[in-house]
Each structure stands twice: as C-alpha cells, then as structure tokens.
XYZ file of C-alpha atoms in Angstrom:
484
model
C 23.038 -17.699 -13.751
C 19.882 -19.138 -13.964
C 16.841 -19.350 -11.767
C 15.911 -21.723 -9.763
C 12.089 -21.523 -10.710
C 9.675 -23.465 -8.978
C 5.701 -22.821 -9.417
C 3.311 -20.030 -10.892
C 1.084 -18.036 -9.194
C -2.349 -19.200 -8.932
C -5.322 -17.609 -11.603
C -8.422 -17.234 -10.784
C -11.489 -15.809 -11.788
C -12.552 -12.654 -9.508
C -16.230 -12.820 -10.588
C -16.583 -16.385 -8.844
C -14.555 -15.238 -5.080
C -16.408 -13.420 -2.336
C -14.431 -10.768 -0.372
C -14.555 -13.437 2.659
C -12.532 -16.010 0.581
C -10.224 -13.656 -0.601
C -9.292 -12.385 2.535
C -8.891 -16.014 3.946
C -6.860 -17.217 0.463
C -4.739 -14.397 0.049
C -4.824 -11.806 2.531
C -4.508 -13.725 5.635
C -2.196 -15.875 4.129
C -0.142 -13.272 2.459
C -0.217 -15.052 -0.628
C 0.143 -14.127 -4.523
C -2.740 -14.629 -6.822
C -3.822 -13.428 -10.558
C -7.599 -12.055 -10.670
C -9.447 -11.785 -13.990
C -12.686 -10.471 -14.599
C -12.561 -7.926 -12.924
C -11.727 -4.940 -15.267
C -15.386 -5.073 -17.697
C -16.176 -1.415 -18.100
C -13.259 0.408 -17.026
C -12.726 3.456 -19.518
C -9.246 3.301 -18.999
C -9.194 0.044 -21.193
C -10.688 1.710 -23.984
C -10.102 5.412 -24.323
C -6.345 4.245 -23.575
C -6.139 0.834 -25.998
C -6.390 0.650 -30.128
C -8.897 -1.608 -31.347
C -5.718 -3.566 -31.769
C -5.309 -3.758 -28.147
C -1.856 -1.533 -28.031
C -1.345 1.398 -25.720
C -3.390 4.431 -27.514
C -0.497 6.661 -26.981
C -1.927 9.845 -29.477
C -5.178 9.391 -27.006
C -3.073 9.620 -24.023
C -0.821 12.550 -25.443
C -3.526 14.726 -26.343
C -5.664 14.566 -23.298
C -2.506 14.225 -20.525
C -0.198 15.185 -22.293
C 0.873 18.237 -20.202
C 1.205 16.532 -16.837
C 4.596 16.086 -15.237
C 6.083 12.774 -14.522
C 8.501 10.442 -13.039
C 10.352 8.577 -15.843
C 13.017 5.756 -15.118
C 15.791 5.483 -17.216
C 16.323 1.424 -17.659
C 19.333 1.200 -18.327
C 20.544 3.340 -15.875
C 21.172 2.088 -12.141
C 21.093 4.962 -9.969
C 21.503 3.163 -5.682
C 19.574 0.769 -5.957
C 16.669 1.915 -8.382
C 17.084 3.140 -12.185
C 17.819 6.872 -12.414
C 14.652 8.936 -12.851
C 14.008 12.044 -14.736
C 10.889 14.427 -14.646
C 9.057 15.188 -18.097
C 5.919 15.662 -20.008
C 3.758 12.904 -20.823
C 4.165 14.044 -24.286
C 7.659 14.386 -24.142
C 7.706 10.704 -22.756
C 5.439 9.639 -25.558
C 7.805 11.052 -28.225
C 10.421 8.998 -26.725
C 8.570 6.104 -26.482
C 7.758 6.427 -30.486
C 11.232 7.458 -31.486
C 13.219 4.449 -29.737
C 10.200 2.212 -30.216
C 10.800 2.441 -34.096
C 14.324 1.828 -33.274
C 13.706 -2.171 -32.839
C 15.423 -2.071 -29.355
C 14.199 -4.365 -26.714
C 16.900 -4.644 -24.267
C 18.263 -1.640 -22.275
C 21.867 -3.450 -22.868
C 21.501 -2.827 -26.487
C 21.261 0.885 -25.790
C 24.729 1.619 -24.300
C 26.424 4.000 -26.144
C 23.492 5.935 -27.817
C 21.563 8.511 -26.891
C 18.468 7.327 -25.877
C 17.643 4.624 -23.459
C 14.477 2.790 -22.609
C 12.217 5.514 -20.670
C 9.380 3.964 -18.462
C 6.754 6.008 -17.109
C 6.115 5.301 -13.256
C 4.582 6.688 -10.303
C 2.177 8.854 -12.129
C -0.512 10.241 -9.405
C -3.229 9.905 -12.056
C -6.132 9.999 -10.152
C -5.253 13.501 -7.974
C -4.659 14.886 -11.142
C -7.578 13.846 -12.735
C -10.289 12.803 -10.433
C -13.226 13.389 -12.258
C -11.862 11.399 -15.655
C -13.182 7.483 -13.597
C -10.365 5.642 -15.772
C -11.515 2.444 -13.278
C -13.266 1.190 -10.445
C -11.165 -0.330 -7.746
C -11.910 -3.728 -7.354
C -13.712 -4.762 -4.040
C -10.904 -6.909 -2.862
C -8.515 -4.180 -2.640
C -11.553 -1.686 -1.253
C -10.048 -1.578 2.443
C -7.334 0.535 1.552
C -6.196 2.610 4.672
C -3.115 4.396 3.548
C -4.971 5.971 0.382
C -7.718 6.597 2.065
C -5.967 8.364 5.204
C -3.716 10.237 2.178
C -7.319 11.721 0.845
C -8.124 13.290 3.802
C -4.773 14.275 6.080
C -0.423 14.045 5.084
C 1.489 11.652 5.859
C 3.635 13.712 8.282
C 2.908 16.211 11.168
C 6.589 17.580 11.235
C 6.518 20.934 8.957
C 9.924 21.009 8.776
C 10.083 17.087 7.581
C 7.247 17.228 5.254
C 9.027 20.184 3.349
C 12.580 18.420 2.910
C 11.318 16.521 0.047
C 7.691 16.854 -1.761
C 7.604 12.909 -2.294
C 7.488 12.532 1.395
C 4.916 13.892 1.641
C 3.162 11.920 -0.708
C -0.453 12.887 -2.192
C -1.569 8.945 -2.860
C 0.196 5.867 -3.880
C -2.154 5.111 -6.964
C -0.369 5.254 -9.759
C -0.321 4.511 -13.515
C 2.602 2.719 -15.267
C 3.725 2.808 -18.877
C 6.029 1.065 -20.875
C 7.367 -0.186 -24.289
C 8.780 -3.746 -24.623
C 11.928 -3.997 -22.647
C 11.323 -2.099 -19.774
C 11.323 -3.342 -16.618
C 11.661 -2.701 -12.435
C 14.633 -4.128 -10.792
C 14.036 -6.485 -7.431
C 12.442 -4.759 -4.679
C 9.928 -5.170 -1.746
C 6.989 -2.542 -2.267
C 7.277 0.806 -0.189
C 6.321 -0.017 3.464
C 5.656 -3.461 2.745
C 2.354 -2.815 1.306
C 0.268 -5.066 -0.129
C -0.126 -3.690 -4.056
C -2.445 -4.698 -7.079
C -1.347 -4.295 -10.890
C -3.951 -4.008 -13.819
C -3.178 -4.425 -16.809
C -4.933 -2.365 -19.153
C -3.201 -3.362 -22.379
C 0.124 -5.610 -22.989
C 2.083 -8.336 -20.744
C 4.675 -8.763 -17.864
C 6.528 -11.320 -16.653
C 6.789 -11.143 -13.073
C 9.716 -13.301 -10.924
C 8.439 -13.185 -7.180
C 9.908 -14.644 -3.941
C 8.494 -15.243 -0.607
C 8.841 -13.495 2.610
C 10.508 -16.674 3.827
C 12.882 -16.577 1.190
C 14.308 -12.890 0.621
C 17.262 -13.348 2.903
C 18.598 -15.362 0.127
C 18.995 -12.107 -2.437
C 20.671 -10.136 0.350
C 24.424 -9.771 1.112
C 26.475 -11.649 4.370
C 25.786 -8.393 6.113
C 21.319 -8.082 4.807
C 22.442 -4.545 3.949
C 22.243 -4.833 0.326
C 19.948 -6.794 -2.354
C 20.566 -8.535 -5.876
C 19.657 -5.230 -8.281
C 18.687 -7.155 -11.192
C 18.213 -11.123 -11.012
C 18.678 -11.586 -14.483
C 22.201 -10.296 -14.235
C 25.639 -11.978 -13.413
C 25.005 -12.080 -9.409
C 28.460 -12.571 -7.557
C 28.283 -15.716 -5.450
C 30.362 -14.092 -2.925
C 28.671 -11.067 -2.211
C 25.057 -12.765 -2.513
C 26.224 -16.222 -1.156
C 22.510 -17.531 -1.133
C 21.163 -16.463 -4.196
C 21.185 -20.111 -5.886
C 19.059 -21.468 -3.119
C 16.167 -18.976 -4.138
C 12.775 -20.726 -5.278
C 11.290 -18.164 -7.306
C 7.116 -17.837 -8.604
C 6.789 -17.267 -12.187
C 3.674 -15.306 -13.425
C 2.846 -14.173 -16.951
C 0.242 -11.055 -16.522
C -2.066 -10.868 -19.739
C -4.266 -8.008 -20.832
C -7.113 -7.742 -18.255
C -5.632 -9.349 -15.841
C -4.819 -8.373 -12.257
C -2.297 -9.230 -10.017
C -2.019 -9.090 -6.414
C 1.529 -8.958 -4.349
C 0.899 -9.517 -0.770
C 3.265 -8.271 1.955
C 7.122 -8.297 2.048
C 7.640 -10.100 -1.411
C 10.281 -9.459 -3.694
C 9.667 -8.605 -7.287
C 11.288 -8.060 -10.556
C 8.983 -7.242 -13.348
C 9.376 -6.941 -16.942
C 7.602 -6.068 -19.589
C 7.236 -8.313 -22.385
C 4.874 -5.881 -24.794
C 4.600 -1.916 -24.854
C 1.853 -2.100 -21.619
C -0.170 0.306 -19.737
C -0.993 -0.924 -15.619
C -2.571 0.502 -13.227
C -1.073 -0.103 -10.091
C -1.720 0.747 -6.225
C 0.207 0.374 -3.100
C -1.950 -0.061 0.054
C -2.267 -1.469 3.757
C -4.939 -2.133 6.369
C -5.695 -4.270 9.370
C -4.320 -7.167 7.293
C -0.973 -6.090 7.166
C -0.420 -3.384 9.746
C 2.252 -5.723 11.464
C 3.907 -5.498 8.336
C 4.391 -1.265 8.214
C 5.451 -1.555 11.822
C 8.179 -4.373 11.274
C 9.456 -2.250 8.449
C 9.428 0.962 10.360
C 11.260 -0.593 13.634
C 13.828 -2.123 11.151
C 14.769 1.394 9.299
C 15.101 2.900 12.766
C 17.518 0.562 14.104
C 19.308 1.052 10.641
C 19.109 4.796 11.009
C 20.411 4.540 14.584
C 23.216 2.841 13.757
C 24.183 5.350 11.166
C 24.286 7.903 13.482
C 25.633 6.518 16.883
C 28.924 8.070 16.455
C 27.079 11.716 17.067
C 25.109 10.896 19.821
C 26.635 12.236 22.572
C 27.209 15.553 20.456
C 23.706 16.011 19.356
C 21.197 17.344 21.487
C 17.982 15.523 20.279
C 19.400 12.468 18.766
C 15.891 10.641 18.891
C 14.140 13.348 17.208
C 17.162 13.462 14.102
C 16.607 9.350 13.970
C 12.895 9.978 13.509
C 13.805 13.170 11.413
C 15.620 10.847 9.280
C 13.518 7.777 9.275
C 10.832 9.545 7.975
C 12.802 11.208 5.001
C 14.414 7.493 3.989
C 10.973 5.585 4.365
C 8.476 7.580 4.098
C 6.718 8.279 7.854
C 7.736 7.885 11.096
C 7.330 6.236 14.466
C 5.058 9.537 15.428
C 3.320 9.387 12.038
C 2.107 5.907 12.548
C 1.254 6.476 15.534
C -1.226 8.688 14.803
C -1.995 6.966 11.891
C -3.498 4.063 13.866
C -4.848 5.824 16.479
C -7.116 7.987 13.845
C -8.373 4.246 12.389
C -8.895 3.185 15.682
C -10.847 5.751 16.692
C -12.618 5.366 13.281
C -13.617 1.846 13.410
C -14.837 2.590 17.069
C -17.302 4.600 15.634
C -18.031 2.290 12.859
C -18.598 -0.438 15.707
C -20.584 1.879 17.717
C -23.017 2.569 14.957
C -23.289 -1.178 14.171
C -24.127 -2.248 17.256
C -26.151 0.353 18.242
C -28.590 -0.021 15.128
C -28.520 -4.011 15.406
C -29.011 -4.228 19.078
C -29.502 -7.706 19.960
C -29.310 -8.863 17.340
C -25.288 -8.364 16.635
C -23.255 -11.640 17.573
C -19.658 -12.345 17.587
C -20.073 -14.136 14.539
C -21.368 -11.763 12.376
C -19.253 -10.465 9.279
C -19.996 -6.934 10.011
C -18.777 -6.922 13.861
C -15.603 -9.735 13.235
C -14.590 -7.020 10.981
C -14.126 -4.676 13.098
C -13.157 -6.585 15.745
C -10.191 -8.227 13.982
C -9.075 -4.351 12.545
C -8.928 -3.055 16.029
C -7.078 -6.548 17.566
C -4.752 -5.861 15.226
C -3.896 -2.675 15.640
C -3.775 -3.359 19.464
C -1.350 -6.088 19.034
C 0.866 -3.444 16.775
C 0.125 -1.162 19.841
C 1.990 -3.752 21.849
C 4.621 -4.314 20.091
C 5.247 -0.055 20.454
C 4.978 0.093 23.931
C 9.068 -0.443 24.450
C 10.092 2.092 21.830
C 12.093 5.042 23.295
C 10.445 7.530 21.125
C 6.976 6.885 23.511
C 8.795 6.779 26.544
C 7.936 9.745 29.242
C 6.958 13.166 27.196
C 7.124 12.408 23.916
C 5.463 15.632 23.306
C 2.322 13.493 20.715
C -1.126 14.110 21.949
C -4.596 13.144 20.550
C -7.372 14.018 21.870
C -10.568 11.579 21.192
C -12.971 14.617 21.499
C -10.923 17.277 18.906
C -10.335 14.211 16.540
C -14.141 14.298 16.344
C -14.783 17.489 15.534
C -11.410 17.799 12.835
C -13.392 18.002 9.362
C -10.320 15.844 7.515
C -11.360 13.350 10.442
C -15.183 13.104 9.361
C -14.090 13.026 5.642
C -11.978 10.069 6.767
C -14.769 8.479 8.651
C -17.108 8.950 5.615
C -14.779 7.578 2.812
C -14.192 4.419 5.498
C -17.796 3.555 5.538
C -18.703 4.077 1.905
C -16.172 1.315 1.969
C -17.531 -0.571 4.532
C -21.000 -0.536 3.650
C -20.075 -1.959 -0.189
C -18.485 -4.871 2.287
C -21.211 -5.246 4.042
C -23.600 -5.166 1.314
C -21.314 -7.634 -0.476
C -21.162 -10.423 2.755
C -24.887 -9.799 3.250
C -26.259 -10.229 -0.482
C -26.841 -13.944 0.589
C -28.281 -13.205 4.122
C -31.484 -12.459 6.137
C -30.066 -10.215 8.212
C -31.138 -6.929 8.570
C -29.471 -4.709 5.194
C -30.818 -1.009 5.898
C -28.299 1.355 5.807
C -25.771 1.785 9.088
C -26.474 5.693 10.147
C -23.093 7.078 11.354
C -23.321 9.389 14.523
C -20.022 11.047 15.195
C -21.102 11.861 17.750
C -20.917 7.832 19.009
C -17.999 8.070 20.909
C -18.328 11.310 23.080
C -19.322 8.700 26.172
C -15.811 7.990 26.535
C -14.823 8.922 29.729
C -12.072 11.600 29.900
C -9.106 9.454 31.539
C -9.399 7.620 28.083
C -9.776 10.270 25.839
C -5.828 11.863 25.554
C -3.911 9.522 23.246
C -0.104 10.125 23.173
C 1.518 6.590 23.929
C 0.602 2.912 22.399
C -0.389 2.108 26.184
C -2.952 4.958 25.826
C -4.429 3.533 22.656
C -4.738 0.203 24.107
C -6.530 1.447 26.695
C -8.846 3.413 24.435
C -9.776 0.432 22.473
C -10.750 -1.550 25.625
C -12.460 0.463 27.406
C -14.657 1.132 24.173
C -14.999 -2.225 22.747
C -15.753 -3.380 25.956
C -18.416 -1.022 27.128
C -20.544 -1.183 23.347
C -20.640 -4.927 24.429
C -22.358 -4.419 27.860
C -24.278 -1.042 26.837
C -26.036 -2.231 23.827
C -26.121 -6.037 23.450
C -24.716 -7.583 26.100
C -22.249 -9.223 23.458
C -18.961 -10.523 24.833
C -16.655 -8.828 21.840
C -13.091 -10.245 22.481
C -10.100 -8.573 21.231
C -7.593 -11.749 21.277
C-alpha cells in the first residue's frame, strides 16, 4: 500500500535561530524541524565514528563494552513493539558484525535463520557514564523538566509501585541508539507525549511522521489499536482510514538533529549502520500534553477494570496502581511533579524580581518565562480539579516549607537555574539590561502565608501560584504579572 506522502520537514541551520524563535517556530507550534550545526565538538562524534564516518564499533566495545542493554529484535513483533532482549554491548556488537557480514538488510530476509536484526535502544548512557561528556545538549532542548526532575527525585512515591517493575521507575530518558542498516522502530507516539530530539552521530534515517491532527487515521474503528508497521500490508477494514493519512518525509544525515514535537507518530528506519543520540523530554511547553495522555490511560484503565469495582475495596487506588505501571506515573505522581516546578519557578521569579526591582516589566524575556511556565501549569491545574483521585482526602500532601528544606529539592532548584541562566544569558547577549548573575535565596518563598503553604489538591496549587505571583508583583515592583 503506498503512502500518501505529502511534504518534508523543514532544515534549518541551528547556529542562525535564537531560543526565542525556536520556541515560537516549533515549540509553540508543536511543529517538526531538522537542526544542523549544532553537534561541532561533541566527543561522541569522534571517539565513536572511523575517519570513514561509520560507527567505531571496536571503540565502543572496548570502553562500554560491559554495560547491559535493551536490544530489539526487528523482526520480531512482540504487542505492539519488537521483542527485546537484555545483553552486553559487546555481545550486541558481535552480532552486529556477524549478521552485518551476512549482506542482510531487511528483517524479512531473516525468517528462518538464526539471527535477526538486533538494534540497540534505550541505553541510559549518561547515568552510566557521567563523567565521559559524549555531548552537550543543545540549548533548544535545555528546558528539560522530566530529566531534570529524574536527576534529583523518582518518578513514583508508591514503594510498592516503583518496585513492580525497575523501568518504572525510570533513572532518565536520555538514551543512545544503535543500529546496522535495516533496523528500524515501528509507528508510535513517544512515551508521555514528550517532545524528543535525535542526533545523529554517524549514518542516516528515514523518518515517516504524522500530525497530531492526523493519527486517528492509523487507529482501528474502536482507537484501541494502531498500524504496527506502515510499510506493511495494512487491512483496510481494521484501519479504515489509513489511506487518508498525509505523511512528512525526512531524511536525517550525519550531524544532523531532529526534533519531534508532541503527540506525533513516527516510524523510523535506518538507512546506514547509525549511532543517535536521542532524548525524551517535557516542560511548560507541553505539560497539557502529559496530562491529556495521563487522563486518557486512566479512563482506559477504568474501563478495564469496572467489572471488579464493587468487589474491590480501593478501586481508585488499583486504577492509579495500574496507570502508573502501563504509562509510566500517575495522577499522584504528576501531581507532585508540577507542584515541585511550581514551587521552583516561584523561587526563580522571586529572585528575579527581587534583584531587578523596578526595573522588571511584563515584557521582559526573563519574567514572560516564568510567567508563561507557571500559567501553564495552572491551566493543567484546572483541568485536575474534577478528577476523583483529588476529591476529599486523597491522602497527598506538600508542604511549601519541607519542600524547601528537602536537599533533592535544592539540587532540583540548582540544575533549573544553571538552565535558566544559559537562557537568560542567551536572550540577553543582544541587550542593555542588567546581566549580573541572579543570586538564588531558597529561602524566597518562606513569606508565604501558612493557609497557602499545604499542597494536596490542584485547587491548592492554584491558589499557591496566585497568591505568590501576585504578591512579588505588589512587594517588589509594583508589576501587574498576569497569569492568563
């Protein structure tokens, strides 16, 4: 069946965009786009590349070759993913020689024999090897919030959830990605709807992506399943709107990165034995996104259960139980989740506005910033309130006051403006304003008064984030900061 194939996604080169114009291009938009330029210096591209730019797999082998990883079988559908099995890197290398010298390129090629195209995903290269640098993470993709939330606390505050599986409970999602010509990932959406970013650091992929608008069209009558592989013979009558599909067509080179906004569908082959670097991550920009996700798997993992609800004596908390094992965190997880980045971009405000005086407007980079991160987590905050899971004692408390004295909290805080700073830096390198450094006082926030500072429903956090926002713009510079 062929594909209906419509444009390419845009190129362009990274060293000539600000941060402001990517965020109005692409991340506001939730659009695609290919970055180059971006990648000069990164010792990934060449302790791990030949002088003939293939992967340096005895480099790789000899210095990593010991680590455990997640390999995907390609020719193997296991649900709706390929089946994955756990080796060495150097067992995965081996393989990758062994079969590479075997001419195939096409996991249908391989049926019958023994070996099948192996691709190396989901390596956690950086917790395993922080103190190698393989690359810098581009600026643009700088205001990560899940990764940096991941450095600092887990994902999930259930013991008895985050030990049912050790992915749950997942260190990072930066990963590195290996492959020899042929492999390939079948359609998907990326985990929580995250925004991601590939890098190539040697070889090419073909990517096939479709837009949010779109992705009903590779789902059965029922939007319970999706197409598996697009390139396959897709039955009409179970996927009834695949045809219609408009797909993006992007060829990735060496050096080049790509950048999948939120709730896109991807397939991804490819085309040359290729090393990427590739992370998953959200922030303001995309919070709506997690949320929409989250409230979706729930209803999903409600209706699974119904049947045993009048048997079970905490059905919410087994729905909660279980949408954190199928998708990774929960509506409590979130939760807390925003209401720690809330409570850290209060402070970042705080300390802005506090050094700046006066001289802070609405306008300014620095303070819309902010402003925008915490409007949007209000308007997720919102969009909570209804859920049953916050409704009388839902047994979550945060307290403003303890979350300021948790160390994980002012590591947090720290790693958040290191990143803000190289923003600010970045949107004031053409300025006059003021560009000493922005002193962080943790202490900032302790003027809350105490009928703001417990946090244990989205009404709570709405209130916290009004009654702070709206006080720093009286106490210090009579600024009117509106969260729209």
């Amino acid at each position: 069946m062929g594909l209906n194939i419509e444009g390419q996604i845009e190129k362009v080169n990274g060293k000539e965009l600000s941060y402001e114009e990517f965020v109005e291009r692409y991340l506001e938009k939730n659009q695609p786009v290919v970055l180059t330029g971006l990648m000069d210096g990164w010792r990934a591209c060449s302790d791990w590349v030949t002088v003939d730019g293939q992967p340096n797999l005895h480099f790789i082998s000899s210095h990593f070759g010991k680590s455990k990883v997640q390999v995907a079988d390609c020719g193997r559908r296991e649900f709706t993913d390929q089946k994955r099995v756990e080796m060495s890197v150097s067992e995965f290398i081996r393989n990758w020689i062994q079969f590479s010298s075997k001419e195939y390129s096409n996991p249908s090629n391989c049926e019958g024999d023994d070996q099948s195209l192996l691709y190396l995903k989901d390596w956690h290269f950086v917790k395993e090897y922080p103190e190698y640098a393989a690359y810098t993470t581009p600026l643009f993709f700088c205001d990560d919030w899940l990764n940096l939330y991941l450095d600092s606390y887990n994902m999930h505050m259930d013991p008895d959830t985050s030990q049912v599986k050790n992915e749950i409970n997942c260190s990072d999602y930066r990963f590195v990605y290996m492959g020899s010509k042929g492999t390939w990932t079948p359609l998907h959406a990326d985990v929580f709807r995250s925004y991601s970013w590939s890098a190539n650091v040697c070889g090419k992929k073909k990517w096939l992506l479709l837009s949010p608008s779109q992705c009903h069209l590779v789902f059965d009558k029922h939007m319970k399943s999706s197409v598996y592989d697009i390139f396959d013979d897709v039955s009409e009558s179970k996927f009834p709107g695949f045809k219609k599909a408009i797909w993006l067509e992007c060829i990735q080179e060496q050096n080049e990165i790509i950048f999948v906004p939120s709730g896109w569908y991807h397939q991804v082959h490819n085309m040359e034995d290729t090393i990427s670097i590739n992370h998953n991550w959200f922030n303001a920009y995309n919070l709506s996104w997690v949320w929409k996700l989250l409230l979706k798997d729930y209803n999903e993992a409600k209706e699974y259960i119904e049947d045993i609800r009048d048997i079970c004596d905490d059905f919410e908390g087994l729905c909660q139980r279980n949408l954190a094992v199928n998708t990774g965190m929960n509506f409590s997880d979130f939760f807390t989740f925003i209401t720690r980045f809330s409570i850290a971009n209060l402070i970042q405000l705080h300390s802005l506005v506090k050094d700046y005086g006066k001289h802070i407007y609405d306008s300014s980079s620095a303070t819309h910033h902010l402003i925008s991160n915490l409007t949007s987590i209000k308007k997720v905050a919102l969009n909570m309130k209804s859920m049953e899971s916050f409704s009388g004692n839902s047994g979550l408390l945060l307290d403003v006051t303890e979350v300021l004295e948790e160390p994980d909290f002012m590591k947090l805080c720290l790693a958040l403006d290191r990143i803000y700073g190289i923003l600010r830096d970045e949107q004031w390198k053409h300025s006059s304003d003021r560009k000493e450094t922005m002193k962080l006082d943790f202490g900032d926030l302790y003027f809350i008064e105490d009928s703001c500072c417990k946090v244990s429903c989205p009404n709570d956090l709405i209130r916290l984030i009004t009654y702070v926002v709206t006080n720093l713009g009286t106490k210090f510079s009579n600024a009117n900061f509106s969260l729209t």
